[in-house]
Structures are given as structure tokens and as C-alpha cells.
mmCIF file of C-alpha atoms in Angstrom:
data_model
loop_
_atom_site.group_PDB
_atom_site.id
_atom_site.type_symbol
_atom_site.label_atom_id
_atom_site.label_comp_id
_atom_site.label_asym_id
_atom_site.label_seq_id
_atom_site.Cartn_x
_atom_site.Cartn_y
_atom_site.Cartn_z
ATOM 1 C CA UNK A 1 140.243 88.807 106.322
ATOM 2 C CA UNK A 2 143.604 90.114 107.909
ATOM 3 C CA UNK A 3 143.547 92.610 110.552
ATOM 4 C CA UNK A 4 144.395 95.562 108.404
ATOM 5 C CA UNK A 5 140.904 95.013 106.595
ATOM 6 C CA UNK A 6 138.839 94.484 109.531
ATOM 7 C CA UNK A 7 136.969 97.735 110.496
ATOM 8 C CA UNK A 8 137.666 99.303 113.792
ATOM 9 C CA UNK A 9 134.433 99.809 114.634
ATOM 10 C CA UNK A 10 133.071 99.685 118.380
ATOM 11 C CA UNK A 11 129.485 99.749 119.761
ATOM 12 C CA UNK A 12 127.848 100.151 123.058
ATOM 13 C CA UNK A 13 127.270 96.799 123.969
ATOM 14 C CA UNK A 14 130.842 95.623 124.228
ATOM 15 C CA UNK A 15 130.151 93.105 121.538
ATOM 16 C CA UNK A 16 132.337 95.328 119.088
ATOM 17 C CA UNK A 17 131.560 95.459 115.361
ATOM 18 C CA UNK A 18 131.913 91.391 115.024
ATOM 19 C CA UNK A 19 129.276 89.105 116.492
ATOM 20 C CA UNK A 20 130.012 87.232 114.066
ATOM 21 C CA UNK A 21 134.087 86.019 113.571
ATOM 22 C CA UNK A 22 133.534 83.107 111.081
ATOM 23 C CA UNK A 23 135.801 81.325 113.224
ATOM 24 C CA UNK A 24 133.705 78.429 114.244
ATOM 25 C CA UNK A 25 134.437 79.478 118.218
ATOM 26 C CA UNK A 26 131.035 79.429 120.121
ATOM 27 C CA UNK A 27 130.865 82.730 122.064
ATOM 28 C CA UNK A 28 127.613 84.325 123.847
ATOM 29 C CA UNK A 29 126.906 87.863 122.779
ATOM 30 C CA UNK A 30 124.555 90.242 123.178
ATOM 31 C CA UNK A 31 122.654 91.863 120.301
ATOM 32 C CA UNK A 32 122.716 95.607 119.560
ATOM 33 C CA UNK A 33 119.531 97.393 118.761
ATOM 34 C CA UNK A 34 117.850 97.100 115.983
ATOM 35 C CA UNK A 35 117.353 99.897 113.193
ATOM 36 C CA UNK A 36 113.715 101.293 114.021
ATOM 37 C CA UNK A 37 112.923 100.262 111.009
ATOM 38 C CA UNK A 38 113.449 96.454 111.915
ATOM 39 C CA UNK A 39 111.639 96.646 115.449
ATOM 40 C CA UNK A 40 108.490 94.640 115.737
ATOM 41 C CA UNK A 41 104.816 94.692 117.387
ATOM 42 C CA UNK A 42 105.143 95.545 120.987
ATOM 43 C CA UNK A 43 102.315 93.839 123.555
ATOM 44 C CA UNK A 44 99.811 96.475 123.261
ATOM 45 C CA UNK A 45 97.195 95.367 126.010
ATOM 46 C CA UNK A 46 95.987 92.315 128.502
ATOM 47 C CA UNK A 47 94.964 90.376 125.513
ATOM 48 C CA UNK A 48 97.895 90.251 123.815
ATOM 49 C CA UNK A 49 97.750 92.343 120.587
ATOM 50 C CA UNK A 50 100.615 93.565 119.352
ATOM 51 C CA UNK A 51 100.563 96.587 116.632
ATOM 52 C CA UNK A 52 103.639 98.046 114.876
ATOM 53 C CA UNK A 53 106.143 101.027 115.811
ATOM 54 C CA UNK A 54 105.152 104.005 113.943
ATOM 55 C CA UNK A 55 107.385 104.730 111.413
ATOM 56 C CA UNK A 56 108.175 108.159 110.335
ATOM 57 C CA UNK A 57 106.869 108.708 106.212
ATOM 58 C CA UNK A 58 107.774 111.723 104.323
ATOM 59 C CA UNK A 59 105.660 112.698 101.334
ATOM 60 C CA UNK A 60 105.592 115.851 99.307
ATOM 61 C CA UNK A 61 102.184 118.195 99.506
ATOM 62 C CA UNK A 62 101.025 117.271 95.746
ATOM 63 C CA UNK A 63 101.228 113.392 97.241
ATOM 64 C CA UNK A 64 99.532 113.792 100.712
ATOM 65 C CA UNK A 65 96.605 115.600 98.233
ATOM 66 C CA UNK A 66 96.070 112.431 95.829
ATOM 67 C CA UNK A 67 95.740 110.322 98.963
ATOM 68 C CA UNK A 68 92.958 112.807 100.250
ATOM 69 C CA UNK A 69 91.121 112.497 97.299
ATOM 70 C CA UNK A 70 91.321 108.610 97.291
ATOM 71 C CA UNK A 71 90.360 108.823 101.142
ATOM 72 C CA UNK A 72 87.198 111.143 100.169
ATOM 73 C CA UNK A 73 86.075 109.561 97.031
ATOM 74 C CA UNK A 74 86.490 106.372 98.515
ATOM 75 C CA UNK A 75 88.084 104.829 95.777
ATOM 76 C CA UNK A 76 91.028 102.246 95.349
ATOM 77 C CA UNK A 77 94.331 104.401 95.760
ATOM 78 C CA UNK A 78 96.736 102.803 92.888
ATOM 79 C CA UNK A 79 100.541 103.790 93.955
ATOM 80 C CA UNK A 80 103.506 103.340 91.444
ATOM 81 C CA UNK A 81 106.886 104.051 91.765
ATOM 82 C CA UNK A 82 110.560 102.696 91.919
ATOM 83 C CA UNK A 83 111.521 100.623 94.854
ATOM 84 C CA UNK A 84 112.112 102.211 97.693
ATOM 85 C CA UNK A 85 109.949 105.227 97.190
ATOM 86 C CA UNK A 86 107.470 104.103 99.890
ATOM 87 C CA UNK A 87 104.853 102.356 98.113
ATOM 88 C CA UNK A 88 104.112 99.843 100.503
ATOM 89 C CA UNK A 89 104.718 102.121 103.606
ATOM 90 C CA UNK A 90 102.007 104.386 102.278
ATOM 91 C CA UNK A 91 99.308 102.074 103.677
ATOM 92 C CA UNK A 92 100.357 102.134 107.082
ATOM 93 C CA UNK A 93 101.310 105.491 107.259
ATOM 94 C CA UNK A 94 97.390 105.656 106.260
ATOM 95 C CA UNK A 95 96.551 103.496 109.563
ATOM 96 C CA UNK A 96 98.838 105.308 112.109
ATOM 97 C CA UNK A 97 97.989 108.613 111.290
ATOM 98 C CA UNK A 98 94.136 107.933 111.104
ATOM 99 C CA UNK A 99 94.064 105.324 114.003
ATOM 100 C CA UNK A 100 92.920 102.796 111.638
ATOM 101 C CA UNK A 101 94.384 99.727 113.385
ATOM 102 C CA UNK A 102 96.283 96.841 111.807
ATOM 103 C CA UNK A 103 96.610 96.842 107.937
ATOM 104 C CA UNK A 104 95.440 93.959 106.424
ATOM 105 C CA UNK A 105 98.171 93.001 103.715
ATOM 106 C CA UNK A 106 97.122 90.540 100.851
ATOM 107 C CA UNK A 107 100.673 90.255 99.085
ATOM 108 C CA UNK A 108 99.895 89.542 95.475
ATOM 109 C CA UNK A 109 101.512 86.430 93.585
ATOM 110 C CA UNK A 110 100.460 84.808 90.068
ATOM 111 C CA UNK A 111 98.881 81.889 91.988
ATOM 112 C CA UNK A 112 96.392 84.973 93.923
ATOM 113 C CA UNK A 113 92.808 84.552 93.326
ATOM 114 C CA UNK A 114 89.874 86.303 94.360
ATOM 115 C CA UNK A 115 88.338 83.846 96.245
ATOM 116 C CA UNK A 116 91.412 83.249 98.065
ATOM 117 C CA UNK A 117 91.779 87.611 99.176
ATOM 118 C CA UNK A 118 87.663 87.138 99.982
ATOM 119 C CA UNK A 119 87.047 83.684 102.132
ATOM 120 C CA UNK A 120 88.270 80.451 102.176
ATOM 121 C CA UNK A 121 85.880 77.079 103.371
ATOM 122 C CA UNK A 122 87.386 74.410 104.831
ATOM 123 C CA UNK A 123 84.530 71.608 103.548
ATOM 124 C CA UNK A 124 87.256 68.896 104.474
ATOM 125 C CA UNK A 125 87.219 69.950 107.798
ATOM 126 C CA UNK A 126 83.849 70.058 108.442
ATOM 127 C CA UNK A 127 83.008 66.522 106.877
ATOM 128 C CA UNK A 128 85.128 65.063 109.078
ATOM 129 C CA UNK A 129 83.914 67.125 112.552
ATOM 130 C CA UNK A 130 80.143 65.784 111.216
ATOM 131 C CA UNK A 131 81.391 62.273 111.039
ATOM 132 C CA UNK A 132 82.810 62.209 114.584
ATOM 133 C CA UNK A 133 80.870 61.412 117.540
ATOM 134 C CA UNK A 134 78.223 63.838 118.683
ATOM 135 C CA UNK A 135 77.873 64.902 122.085
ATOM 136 C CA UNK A 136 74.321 64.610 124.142
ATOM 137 C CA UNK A 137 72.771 67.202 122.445
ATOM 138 C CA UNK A 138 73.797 65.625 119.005
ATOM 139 C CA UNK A 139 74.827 69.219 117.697
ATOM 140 C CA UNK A 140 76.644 69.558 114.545
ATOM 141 C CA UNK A 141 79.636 72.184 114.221
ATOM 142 C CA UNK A 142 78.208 75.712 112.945
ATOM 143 C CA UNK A 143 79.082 76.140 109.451
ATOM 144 C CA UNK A 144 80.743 79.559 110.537
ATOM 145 C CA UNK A 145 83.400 77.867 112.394
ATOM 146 C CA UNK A 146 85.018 76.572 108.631
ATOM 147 C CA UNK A 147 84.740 79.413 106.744
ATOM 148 C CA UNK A 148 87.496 81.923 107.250
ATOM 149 C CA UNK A 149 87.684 85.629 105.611
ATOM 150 C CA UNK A 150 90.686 86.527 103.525
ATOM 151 C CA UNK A 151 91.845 90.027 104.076
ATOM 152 C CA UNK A 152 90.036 91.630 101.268
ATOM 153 C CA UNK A 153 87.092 89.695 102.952
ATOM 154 C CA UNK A 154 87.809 91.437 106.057
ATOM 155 C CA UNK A 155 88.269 94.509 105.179
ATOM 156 C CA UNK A 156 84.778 94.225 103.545
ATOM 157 C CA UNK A 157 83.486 92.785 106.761
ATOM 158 C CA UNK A 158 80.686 95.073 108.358
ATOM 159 C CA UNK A 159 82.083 97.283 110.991
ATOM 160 C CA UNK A 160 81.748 100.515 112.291
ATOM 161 C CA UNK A 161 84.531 102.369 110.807
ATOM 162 C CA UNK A 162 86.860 101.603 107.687
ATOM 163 C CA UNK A 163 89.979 99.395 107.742
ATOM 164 C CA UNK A 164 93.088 99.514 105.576
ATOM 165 C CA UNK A 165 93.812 97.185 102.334
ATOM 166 C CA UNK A 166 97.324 97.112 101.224
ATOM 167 C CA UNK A 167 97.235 94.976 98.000
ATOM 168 C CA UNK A 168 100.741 94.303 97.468
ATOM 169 C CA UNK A 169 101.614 94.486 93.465
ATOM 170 C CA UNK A 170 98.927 93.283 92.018
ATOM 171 C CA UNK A 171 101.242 93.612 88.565
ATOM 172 C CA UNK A 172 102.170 90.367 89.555
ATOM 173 C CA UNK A 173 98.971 88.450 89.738
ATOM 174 C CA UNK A 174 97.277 87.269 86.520
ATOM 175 C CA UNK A 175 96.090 88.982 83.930
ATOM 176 C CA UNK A 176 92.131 88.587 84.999
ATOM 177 C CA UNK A 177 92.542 89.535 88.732
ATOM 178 C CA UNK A 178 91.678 93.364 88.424
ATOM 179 C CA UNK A 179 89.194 92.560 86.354
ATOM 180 C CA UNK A 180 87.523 90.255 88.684
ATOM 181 C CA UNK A 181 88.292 92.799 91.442
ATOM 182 C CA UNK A 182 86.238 95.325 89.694
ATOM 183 C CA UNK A 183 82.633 94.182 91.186
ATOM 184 C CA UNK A 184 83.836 94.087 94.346
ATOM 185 C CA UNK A 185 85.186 97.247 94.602
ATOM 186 C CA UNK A 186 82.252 98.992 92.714
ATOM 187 C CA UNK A 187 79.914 96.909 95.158
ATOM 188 C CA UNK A 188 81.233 96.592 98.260
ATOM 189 C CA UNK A 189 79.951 93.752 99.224
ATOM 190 C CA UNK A 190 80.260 89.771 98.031
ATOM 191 C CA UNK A 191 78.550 86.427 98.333
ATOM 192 C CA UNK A 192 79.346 83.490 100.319
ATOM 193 C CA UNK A 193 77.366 80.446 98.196
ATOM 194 C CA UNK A 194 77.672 78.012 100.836
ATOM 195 C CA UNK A 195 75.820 80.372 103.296
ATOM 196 C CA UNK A 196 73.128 81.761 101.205
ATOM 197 C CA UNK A 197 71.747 78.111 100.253
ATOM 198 C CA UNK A 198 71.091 78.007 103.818
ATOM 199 C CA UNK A 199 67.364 78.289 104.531
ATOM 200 C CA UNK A 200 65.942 81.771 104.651
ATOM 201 C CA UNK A 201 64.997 81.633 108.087
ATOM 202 C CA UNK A 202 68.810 80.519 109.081
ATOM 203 C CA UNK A 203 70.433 82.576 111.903
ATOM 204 C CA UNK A 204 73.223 84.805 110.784
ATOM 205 C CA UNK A 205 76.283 82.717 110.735
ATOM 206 C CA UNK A 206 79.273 84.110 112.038
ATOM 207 C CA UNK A 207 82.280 83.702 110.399
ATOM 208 C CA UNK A 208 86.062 83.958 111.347
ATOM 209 C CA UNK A 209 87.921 87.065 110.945
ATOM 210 C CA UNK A 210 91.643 88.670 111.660
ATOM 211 C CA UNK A 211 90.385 88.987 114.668
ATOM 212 C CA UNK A 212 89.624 85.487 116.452
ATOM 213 C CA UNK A 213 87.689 86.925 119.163
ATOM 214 C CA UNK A 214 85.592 88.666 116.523
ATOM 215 C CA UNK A 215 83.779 86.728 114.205
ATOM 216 C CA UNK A 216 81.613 88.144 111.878
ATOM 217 C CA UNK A 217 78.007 87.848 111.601
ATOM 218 C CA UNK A 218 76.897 87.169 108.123
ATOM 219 C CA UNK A 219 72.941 87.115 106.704
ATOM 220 C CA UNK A 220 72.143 84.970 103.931
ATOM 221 C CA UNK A 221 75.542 85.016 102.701
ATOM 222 C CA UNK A 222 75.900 88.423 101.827
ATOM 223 C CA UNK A 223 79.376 90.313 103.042
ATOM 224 C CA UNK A 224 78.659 94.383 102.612
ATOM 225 C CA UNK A 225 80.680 96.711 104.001
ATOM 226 C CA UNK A 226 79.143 100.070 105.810
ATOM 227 C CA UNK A 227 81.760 102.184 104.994
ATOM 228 C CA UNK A 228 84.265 101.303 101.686
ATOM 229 C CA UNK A 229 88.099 100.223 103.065
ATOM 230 C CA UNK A 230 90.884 102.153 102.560
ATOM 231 C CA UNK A 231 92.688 99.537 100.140
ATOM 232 C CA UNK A 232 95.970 101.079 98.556
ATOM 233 C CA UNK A 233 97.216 98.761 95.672
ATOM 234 C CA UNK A 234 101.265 98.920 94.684
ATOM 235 C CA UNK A 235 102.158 98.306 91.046
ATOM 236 C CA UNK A 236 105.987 97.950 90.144
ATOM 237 C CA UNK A 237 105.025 98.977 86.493
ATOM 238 C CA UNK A 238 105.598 95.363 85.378
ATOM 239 C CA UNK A 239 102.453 95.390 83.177
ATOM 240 C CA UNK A 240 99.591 97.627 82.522
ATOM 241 C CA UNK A 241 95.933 97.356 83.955
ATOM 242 C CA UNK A 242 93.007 97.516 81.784
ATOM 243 C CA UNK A 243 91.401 100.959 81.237
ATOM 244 C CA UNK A 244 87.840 99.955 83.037
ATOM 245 C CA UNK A 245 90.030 99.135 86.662
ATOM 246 C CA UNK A 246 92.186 102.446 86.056
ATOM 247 C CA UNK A 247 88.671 104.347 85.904
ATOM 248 C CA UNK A 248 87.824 102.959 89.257
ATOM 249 C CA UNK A 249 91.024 104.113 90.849
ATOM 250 C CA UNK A 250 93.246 107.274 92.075
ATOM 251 C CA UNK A 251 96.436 107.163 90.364
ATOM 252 C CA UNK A 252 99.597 108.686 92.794
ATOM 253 C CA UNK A 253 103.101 108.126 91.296
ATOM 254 C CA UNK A 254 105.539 108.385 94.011
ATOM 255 C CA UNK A 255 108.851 110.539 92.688
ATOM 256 C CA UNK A 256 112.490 109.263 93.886
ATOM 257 C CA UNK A 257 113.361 111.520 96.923
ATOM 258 C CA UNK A 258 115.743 114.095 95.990
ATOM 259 C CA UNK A 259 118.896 114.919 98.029
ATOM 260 C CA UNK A 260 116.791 117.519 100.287
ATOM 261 C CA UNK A 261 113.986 114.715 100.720
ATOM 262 C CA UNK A 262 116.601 111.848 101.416
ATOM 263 C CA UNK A 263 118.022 114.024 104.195
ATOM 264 C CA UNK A 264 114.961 114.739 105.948
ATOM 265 C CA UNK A 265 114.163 110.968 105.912
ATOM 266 C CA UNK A 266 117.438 110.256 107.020
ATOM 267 C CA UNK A 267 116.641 112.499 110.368
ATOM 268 C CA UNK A 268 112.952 111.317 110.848
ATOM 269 C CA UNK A 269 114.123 107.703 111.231
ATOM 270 C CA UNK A 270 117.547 108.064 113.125
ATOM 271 C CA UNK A 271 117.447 111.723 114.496
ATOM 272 C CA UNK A 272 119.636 115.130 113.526
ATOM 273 C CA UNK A 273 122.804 113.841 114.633
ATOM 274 C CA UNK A 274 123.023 111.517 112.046
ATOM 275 C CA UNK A 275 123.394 113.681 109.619
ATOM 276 C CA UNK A 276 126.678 114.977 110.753
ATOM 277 C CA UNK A 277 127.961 111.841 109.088
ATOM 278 C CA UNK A 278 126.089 111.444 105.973
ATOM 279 C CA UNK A 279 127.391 113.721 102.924
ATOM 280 C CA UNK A 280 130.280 110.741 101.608
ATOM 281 C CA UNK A 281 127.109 108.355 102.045
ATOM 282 C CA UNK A 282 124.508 110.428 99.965
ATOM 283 C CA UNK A 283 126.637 111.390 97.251
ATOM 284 C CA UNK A 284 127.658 107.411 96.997
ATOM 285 C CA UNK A 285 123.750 106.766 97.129
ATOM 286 C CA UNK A 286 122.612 109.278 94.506
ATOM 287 C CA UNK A 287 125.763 108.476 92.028
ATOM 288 C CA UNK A 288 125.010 104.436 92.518
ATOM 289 C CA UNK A 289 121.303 105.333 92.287
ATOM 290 C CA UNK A 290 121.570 107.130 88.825
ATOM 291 C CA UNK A 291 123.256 103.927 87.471
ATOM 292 C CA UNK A 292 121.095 101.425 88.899
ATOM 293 C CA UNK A 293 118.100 100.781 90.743
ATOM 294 C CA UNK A 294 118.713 101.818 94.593
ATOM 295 C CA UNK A 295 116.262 102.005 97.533
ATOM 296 C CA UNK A 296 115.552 104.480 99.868
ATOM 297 C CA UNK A 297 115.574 101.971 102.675
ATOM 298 C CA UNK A 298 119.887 101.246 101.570
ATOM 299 C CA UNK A 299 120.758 104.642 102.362
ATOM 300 C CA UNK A 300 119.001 104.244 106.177
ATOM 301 C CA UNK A 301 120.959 100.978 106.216
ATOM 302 C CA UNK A 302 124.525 102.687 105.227
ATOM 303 C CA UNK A 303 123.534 105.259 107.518
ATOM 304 C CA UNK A 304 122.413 103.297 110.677
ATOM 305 C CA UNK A 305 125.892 101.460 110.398
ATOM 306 C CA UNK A 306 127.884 104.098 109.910
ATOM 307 C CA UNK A 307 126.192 106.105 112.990
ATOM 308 C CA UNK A 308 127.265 102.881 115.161
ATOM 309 C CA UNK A 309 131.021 103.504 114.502
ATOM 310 C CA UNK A 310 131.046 100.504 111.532
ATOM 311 C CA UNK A 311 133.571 101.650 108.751
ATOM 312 C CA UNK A 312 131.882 101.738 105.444
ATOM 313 C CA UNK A 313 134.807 101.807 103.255
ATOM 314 C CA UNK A 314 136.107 98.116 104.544
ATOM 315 C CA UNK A 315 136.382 95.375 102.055
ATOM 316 C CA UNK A 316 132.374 95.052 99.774
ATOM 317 C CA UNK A 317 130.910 96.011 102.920
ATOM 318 C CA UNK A 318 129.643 99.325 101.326
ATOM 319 C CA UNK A 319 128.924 97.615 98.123
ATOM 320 C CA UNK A 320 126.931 95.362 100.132
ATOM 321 C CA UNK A 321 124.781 97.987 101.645
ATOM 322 C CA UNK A 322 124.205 99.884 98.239
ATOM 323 C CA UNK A 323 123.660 96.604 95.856
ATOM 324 C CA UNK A 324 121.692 97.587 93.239
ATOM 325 C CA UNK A 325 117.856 96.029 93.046
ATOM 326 C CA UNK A 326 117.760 94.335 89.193
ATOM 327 C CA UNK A 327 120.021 92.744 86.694
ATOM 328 C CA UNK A 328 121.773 89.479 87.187
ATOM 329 C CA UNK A 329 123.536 89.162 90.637
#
């Protein structure tokens, strides 16, 4: 890259636009903030919990209205939508504004099971604790101590108040899964096998959660939930669910923001001033989004850099920022 194409752009930390120079000279630099968007859990308290930085969400009225209905009925909320449009987001947006705590994300792959999102028991492990050694007392390892909730497990787990489920596109799991979800979510509750053979006058056995000062105590195997989660499932339209889970769900369908949406996001994550700056970048957005698949999350990219002083117009560096989503690369 000559020094004609390089963009003149400066920021506060006296780094300038290039931390990088592709050079192979060692230098020591200091990093500029990050987008909020791309800021991490902050230590919370003594024990070391960290939660997330709010993040602003923007919905429309007709939206906020299905997720009230899903929040009364307590029912599954089932979001669809293009990339970008928040889908994921929604959940903890859900969490934040209703002081839910930490969302407990089961992302959703075609190897996903069931059992895997509700427990998993580590018999391995425990064979070999019960062959070792015993101390005085000659007492064996409670069975508890192997058996670890997944999050749909957890967020079944009995507790006082409700926690958040964000089932990450479960389009992309196997054909079976919402079927074999749709006990569990009519229930509300599931069965551990290895605890309820336990003898009827076993303690409850408590099991390990999210939380691992927390475990869970569990009776005769049985994992019921006193008040139903609030599980949002994502779908990227990739293939349709069977009519019987549909029934058992509240359908929202989140629209592309339109110019007057994607400029009030634009301010709720990086403020008014930005856009001062941001009509050449919107109208490049919207055309390259009619075309192709674009995500909201792009323009707040272009935006961020072009708010630090980077020129957007250098070299692919805009084409970079505004890549489209599908096709070949």
C-alpha cells in the first residue's frame, strides 16, 4: 500500500489509524477502545461474577407486544428474521430489562441433543474416584458431584424466580430435536435415571449448576421448575418446524430496520454526534443491503470507524465493513 492509499486517519491514543503496519517491525502500542458492542463482563462483586454491559435494543411497539404475550403465557418465544435484525440480542435485552441475570445460551448445532441441553453424567469419572483410596471414613464421592446440568437443565432447575433460555437456531439441529423438546416444555420438568434408581429414602442429591457455588438439590430424580424460563429460540428460516412445536410457541418475526430505525440504533449505541457523519454510510448500507444480505451490526461497525477519524473510502476497507452475509466468498 503506497502512501497515497493509506487513510489519514488519527485517534486519541497516539497510536494513529495503524497498529498494525505489516511491516514485520515489533512496536508496543496501545489499544483504542473498543466498540460498546465488543466490551465484555466487568467484575461485578467480591466473588468474582462478571455480567455483560447493557446494550441498547430497539424494537418497534407491535414487537415489544409479542414478547409480552410470550412472557405472560409463558410459552417458548420463537424469533425469525434476517441476520442482523436482533434475534439473538432479544434474549438479553429480556434479562437486562427484567433483572433476570445471566442468559443461559445453548447454541444449537446438528450434533445438539437433548440430553446434552438437560444434564450430562460423568460415569467415567466417578468409577475411577470409587476405585481410589478411601479416606477414614471410607466415604464414596456423592453421585451429585458427576452429574452436571446443561443450560436447558438449568434453566429448569427449581428456583425462585425465572431465568432466560436463548436457544440459538435450533433450524440447525436435527430434524427430531423440537420434537423431543416438546415434553419438556409442556412439562416443565425432566428425569434424571441415574438418580431416581436411587432408593426412595435417598437424600436429595445436589447437582452442579451454572452456578458452582449453587448446586441444585434434586428428589428422586425429578428436575421441575416453579416458574417456566423465559427461553427465546432463533430460527434463520433454514427449515420448517413441525406444526405440534409451532402450537406450543409465540411466533415474532423481526422486520429489517428501516432508515428511521437504523438511525436511532445508530445513536443508542454510539451517541447523537455520530450521526453528523452517517448519511454517505446509510445510503451505502441500505443500497448494499437491497442486493445482498447485510447486518445491522456492519453499519455500527462502518460507523464506529468512521466516528474515530478512519477513512472509509480507502482501498476494500469499506467493502470490508459492508461484506455481504451469503453466497460464495
Amino acid at each position: 500500500m503506497t502512501t497515497s492509499q493509506q487513510p489519514d486517519a488519527t485517534s486519541t491514543d497516539g497510536n494513529g489509524w495503524h497498529l498494525f503496519h505489516g511491516d514485520g517491525e515489533r512496536r508496543d502500542v496501545v489499544f483504542p477502545e473498543a466498540p460498546p458492542w465488543r466490551r465484555f463482563g466487568r467484575p461485578e462483586s467480591s466473588t468474582g461474577d462478571t455480567v455483560p454491559h447493557p446494550r441498547p435494543y430497539l424494537i418497534g411497539p407491535d414487537e415489544v407486544d409479542v414478547v409480552n404475550a410470550a412472557l405472560h403465557l409463558r410459552r417458548p418465544l420463537l424469533v425469525t428474521g434476517q441476520p442482523g435484525t436482533g434475534k439473538s440480542s432479544l434474549a438479553h435485552a429480556i434479562a437486562h430489562e427484567l433483572g433476570l441475570g445471566r442468559v443461559l445460551q445453548w447454541p444449537v448445532n446438528s450434533r445438539s441433543t437433548l440430553q446434552d441441553a438437560l444434564y450430562q453424567y460423568d460415569a467415567v469419572g466417578r468409577l475411577r474416584e470409587a476405585t481410589l483410596p478411601r479416606d477414614s471414613d471410607g466415604a464414596e464421592p456423592d453421585i451429585g458431584q458427576y452429574i452436571q446440568l446443561g443450560p436447558l437443565g438449568n434453566a429448569l432447575a427449581h428456583r425462585e424466580g425465572p431465568r432466560v433460555l436463548l436457544v440459538d437456531e435450533l433450524d440447525k439441529g436435527d430434524v427430531d430435536l423440537p420434537n423431543d423438546l416438546l415434553t419438556v416444555f409442556e412439562e416443565g420438568e425432566f428425569v434424571i435415571p441415574e438418580l431416581a434408581r436411587l432408593p426412595r429414602n435417598h437424600a436429595p442429591v445436589h447437582v452442579q449448576t451454572d452456578d458452582p457455588d449453587r448446586p441444585a438439590p434434586v428428589e428422586r430424580g425429578h428436575v421441575r421448575c416453579a416458574e417456566f424460563p423465559v427461553v427465546v429460540i432463533t430460527s434463520n428460516g433454514e427449515r420448517e418446524f413441525p406444526a405440534a412445536f409451532l402450537r406450543r410457541c409465540i411466533r415474532l418475526d423481526l422486520p429489517e430496520p428501516d432508515e428511521r430505525r437504523l438511525r436511532e440504533i445508530v445513536a443508542a449505541h454510539l451517541g447523537d454526534t455520530a450521526l453528523e457523519q452517517v448519511d454517505d454510510l446509510l445510503e451505502a448500507f441500505l443500497e448494499r443491503r437491497a442486493a445482498g444480505e447485510l447486518a445491522t451490526d456492519q453499519l455500527l461497525n462502518a460507523v464506529f470507524l468512521r466516528k474515530g477519524g478512519v477513512n472509509l473510502e480507502a482501498g476494500a476497507l469499506l467493502q470490508a465493513v459492508l461484506h455481504r452475509l451469503g453466497g460464495a466468498l
